[in-house]
Amino acid sequence: MIVDKKQFEKILTYIEQGKREGETLLTGGKPVGKKGYYIEPTVFTDVKDDMLIAKDEIFGPVMSLMKFNQQHQVWPSCMHCNQERHVANTVSRSIRAGIIWINCYFAFDRDCPYGGYKMTGFGRYFGTQGLHKYLHTRGGFGLVWFGFRPKLKTEPN
């Protein structure tokens, strides 16, 4: 199920754009049912690097298959392992993403915040940043007797 109507319509727009750009729709591409936001698993072939569905993260049941004749043609299209640490560090600092893996995949640490960047995801998870959505800051006050007034104290965030 797609998360909401806006994303549902966005995915269908990507599918239509793929058809217009010349990708071959191998299977799927249609909404399923009358209730909820469901889309058939969709597979495109004949996808090129400059096509929208190859460049954007769709966040839906859409797969783009690209064909390569030589191994060296693959590298510009994907992230790959790099043994030169300074190159990997320079590239990772220039990428605007919620998490970056260098020479590994799906490695997590509970103390490291994780989440989407810009318009992706629903916020931060893990680490102290992940706790903030569960915290509620509040103030408390009491009656002042005989001129006694307690000092106002704030708790650190």
Coordinates of C-alpha atoms in Angstrom, one line a residue:
M1 CA 0.0 0.0 0.0
I2 CA 1.2 3.5 -0.8
V3 CA 1.4 5.8 2.2
D4 CA -1.1 8.5 0.9
K5 CA -3.0 9.9 -2.1
K6 CA -0.3 12.4 -2.9
Q7 CA 2.4 9.7 -3.2
F8 CA 0.0 7.4 -5.0
E9 CA -0.6 10.1 -7.7
K10 CA 3.1 10.9 -7.8
I11 CA 4.0 7.3 -8.6
L12 CA 1.4 7.0 -11.3
T13 CA 2.9 10.2 -12.8
Y14 CA 6.3 8.6 -12.9
I15 CA 4.9 5.6 -14.6
E16 CA 3.2 7.7 -17.3
Q17 CA 6.4 9.7 -17.7
G18 CA 8.3 6.4 -18.2
K19 CA 5.9 5.4 -21.0
R20 CA 6.3 8.8 -22.7
E21 CA 10.1 8.7 -22.5
G22 CA 10.2 5.4 -24.3
E23 CA 10.8 2.9 -21.6
T24 CA 9.2 -0.5 -22.2
L25 CA 6.5 -1.3 -19.6
L26 CA 7.1 -5.0 -19.0
T27 CA 4.4 -5.5 -16.4
G28 CA 2.2 -3.6 -14.0
G29 CA 1.7 0.1 -13.9
K30 CA -1.9 0.3 -13.0
P31 CA -3.8 1.1 -9.7
V32 CA -5.3 -2.0 -8.0
G33 CA -8.8 -2.0 -6.4
K34 CA -11.1 0.8 -5.5
K35 CA -10.1 1.3 -1.8
G36 CA -6.7 2.3 -0.6
Y37 CA -3.7 3.3 -2.6
Y38 CA -2.3 0.2 -4.3
I39 CA -0.3 0.0 -7.5
E40 CA 0.7 -3.2 -9.3
P41 CA 4.4 -4.1 -9.1
T42 CA 5.8 -2.3 -12.2
V43 CA 8.9 -3.2 -14.2
F44 CA 10.3 -1.0 -17.0
T45 CA 13.0 -2.1 -19.4
D46 CA 15.1 -0.2 -22.0
V47 CA 15.8 2.5 -19.3
K48 CA 18.6 5.0 -20.0
D49 CA 20.6 7.0 -17.5
D50 CA 19.0 10.4 -18.5
M51 CA 15.4 9.2 -18.1
L52 CA 13.4 10.4 -15.1
I53 CA 12.6 7.1 -13.6
A54 CA 16.4 6.2 -13.6
K55 CA 17.4 9.5 -11.9
D56 CA 14.7 9.9 -9.2
E57 CA 13.8 7.8 -6.2
I58 CA 10.2 6.9 -6.8
F59 CA 9.4 5.3 -3.4
G60 CA 6.9 2.9 -4.9
P61 CA 6.6 -0.5 -6.6
V62 CA 8.5 0.5 -9.7
M63 CA 11.7 -1.1 -11.0
S64 CA 13.9 0.2 -13.8
L65 CA 16.0 -2.3 -15.6
M66 CA 19.1 -1.0 -17.5
K67 CA 21.2 -3.0 -19.9
F68 CA 25.0 -2.7 -20.2
N69 CA 27.3 -4.3 -22.7
Q70 CA 30.6 -3.7 -20.8
Q71 CA 31.4 -3.5 -17.1
H72 CA 32.9 0.0 -17.4
Q73 CA 29.5 1.3 -18.5
V74 CA 27.9 0.3 -15.2
W75 CA 30.1 2.5 -12.9
P76 CA 28.7 6.0 -13.9
S77 CA 25.2 4.6 -13.1
C78 CA 25.7 3.4 -9.6
M79 CA 27.7 3.8 -6.4
H80 CA 30.6 1.3 -6.3
C81 CA 33.3 0.3 -3.8
N82 CA 36.4 2.5 -3.6
Q83 CA 39.6 1.6 -1.9
E84 CA 41.0 5.2 -1.8
R85 CA 39.7 6.6 1.5
H86 CA 40.2 10.2 0.6
V87 CA 38.1 9.8 -2.6
A88 CA 35.4 8.1 -0.7
N89 CA 35.4 10.7 2.1
T90 CA 35.2 13.6 -0.5
V91 CA 32.3 12.0 -2.3
S92 CA 30.4 11.2 0.9
R93 CA 30.7 14.8 2.1
S94 CA 29.3 16.1 -1.2
I95 CA 26.2 13.7 -1.2
R96 CA 23.1 15.2 0.5
A97 CA 21.6 12.0 1.9
G98 CA 20.2 10.8 5.3
I99 CA 22.8 8.0 5.5
I100 CA 25.8 7.1 3.4
W101 CA 27.5 3.7 3.3
I102 CA 31.0 3.4 2.0
N103 CA 32.1 -0.2 1.0
C104 CA 29.2 -1.7 2.9
Y105 CA 25.5 -1.7 2.9
F106 CA 22.7 -1.6 5.5
A107 CA 25.0 -1.0 8.5
F108 CA 23.3 0.8 11.4
D109 CA 24.3 1.9 14.9
R110 CA 21.5 2.8 17.4
D111 CA 23.4 5.9 18.4
C112 CA 23.6 7.3 14.9
P113 CA 20.6 9.2 13.7
Y114 CA 19.0 7.9 10.5
G115 CA 16.3 9.4 8.3
G116 CA 15.5 10.9 4.9
Y117 CA 16.9 14.1 3.6
K118 CA 14.9 17.0 2.2
M119 CA 11.4 15.8 1.3
T120 CA 12.0 12.1 2.0
G121 CA 11.1 10.1 5.0
F122 CA 9.1 10.9 8.1
G123 CA 11.9 12.3 10.4
R124 CA 14.8 11.0 12.3
Y125 CA 15.2 7.6 13.9
F126 CA 17.8 6.3 16.4
G127 CA 20.2 8.4 18.3
T128 CA 19.2 11.4 20.5
Q129 CA 17.5 13.0 17.5
G130 CA 15.2 10.0 17.2
L131 CA 14.1 10.4 20.8
H132 CA 12.9 14.0 20.4
K133 CA 9.6 13.0 18.7
Y134 CA 8.7 11.0 21.9
L135 CA 9.5 13.8 24.3
H136 CA 7.2 16.5 25.5
T137 CA 8.5 19.7 27.1
R138 CA 6.3 21.2 29.7
G139 CA 6.4 23.9 32.4
G140 CA 5.1 23.8 35.9
F141 CA 4.0 26.6 38.2
G142 CA 2.8 26.7 41.8
L143 CA 1.0 29.1 44.1
V144 CA 3.2 31.8 45.7
W145 CA 2.8 32.0 49.5
F146 CA 4.0 34.8 51.7
G147 CA 6.2 36.4 49.1
F148 CA 8.1 33.1 48.6
R149 CA 8.6 32.5 45.0
P150 CA 10.7 29.5 43.8
K151 CA 13.3 30.1 41.1
L152 CA 12.2 29.3 37.6
K153 CA 14.2 26.4 36.5
T154 CA 14.4 25.0 33.0
E155 CA 15.5 21.5 32.1
P156 CA 18.0 21.0 29.3
N157 CA 16.6 19.6 26.1

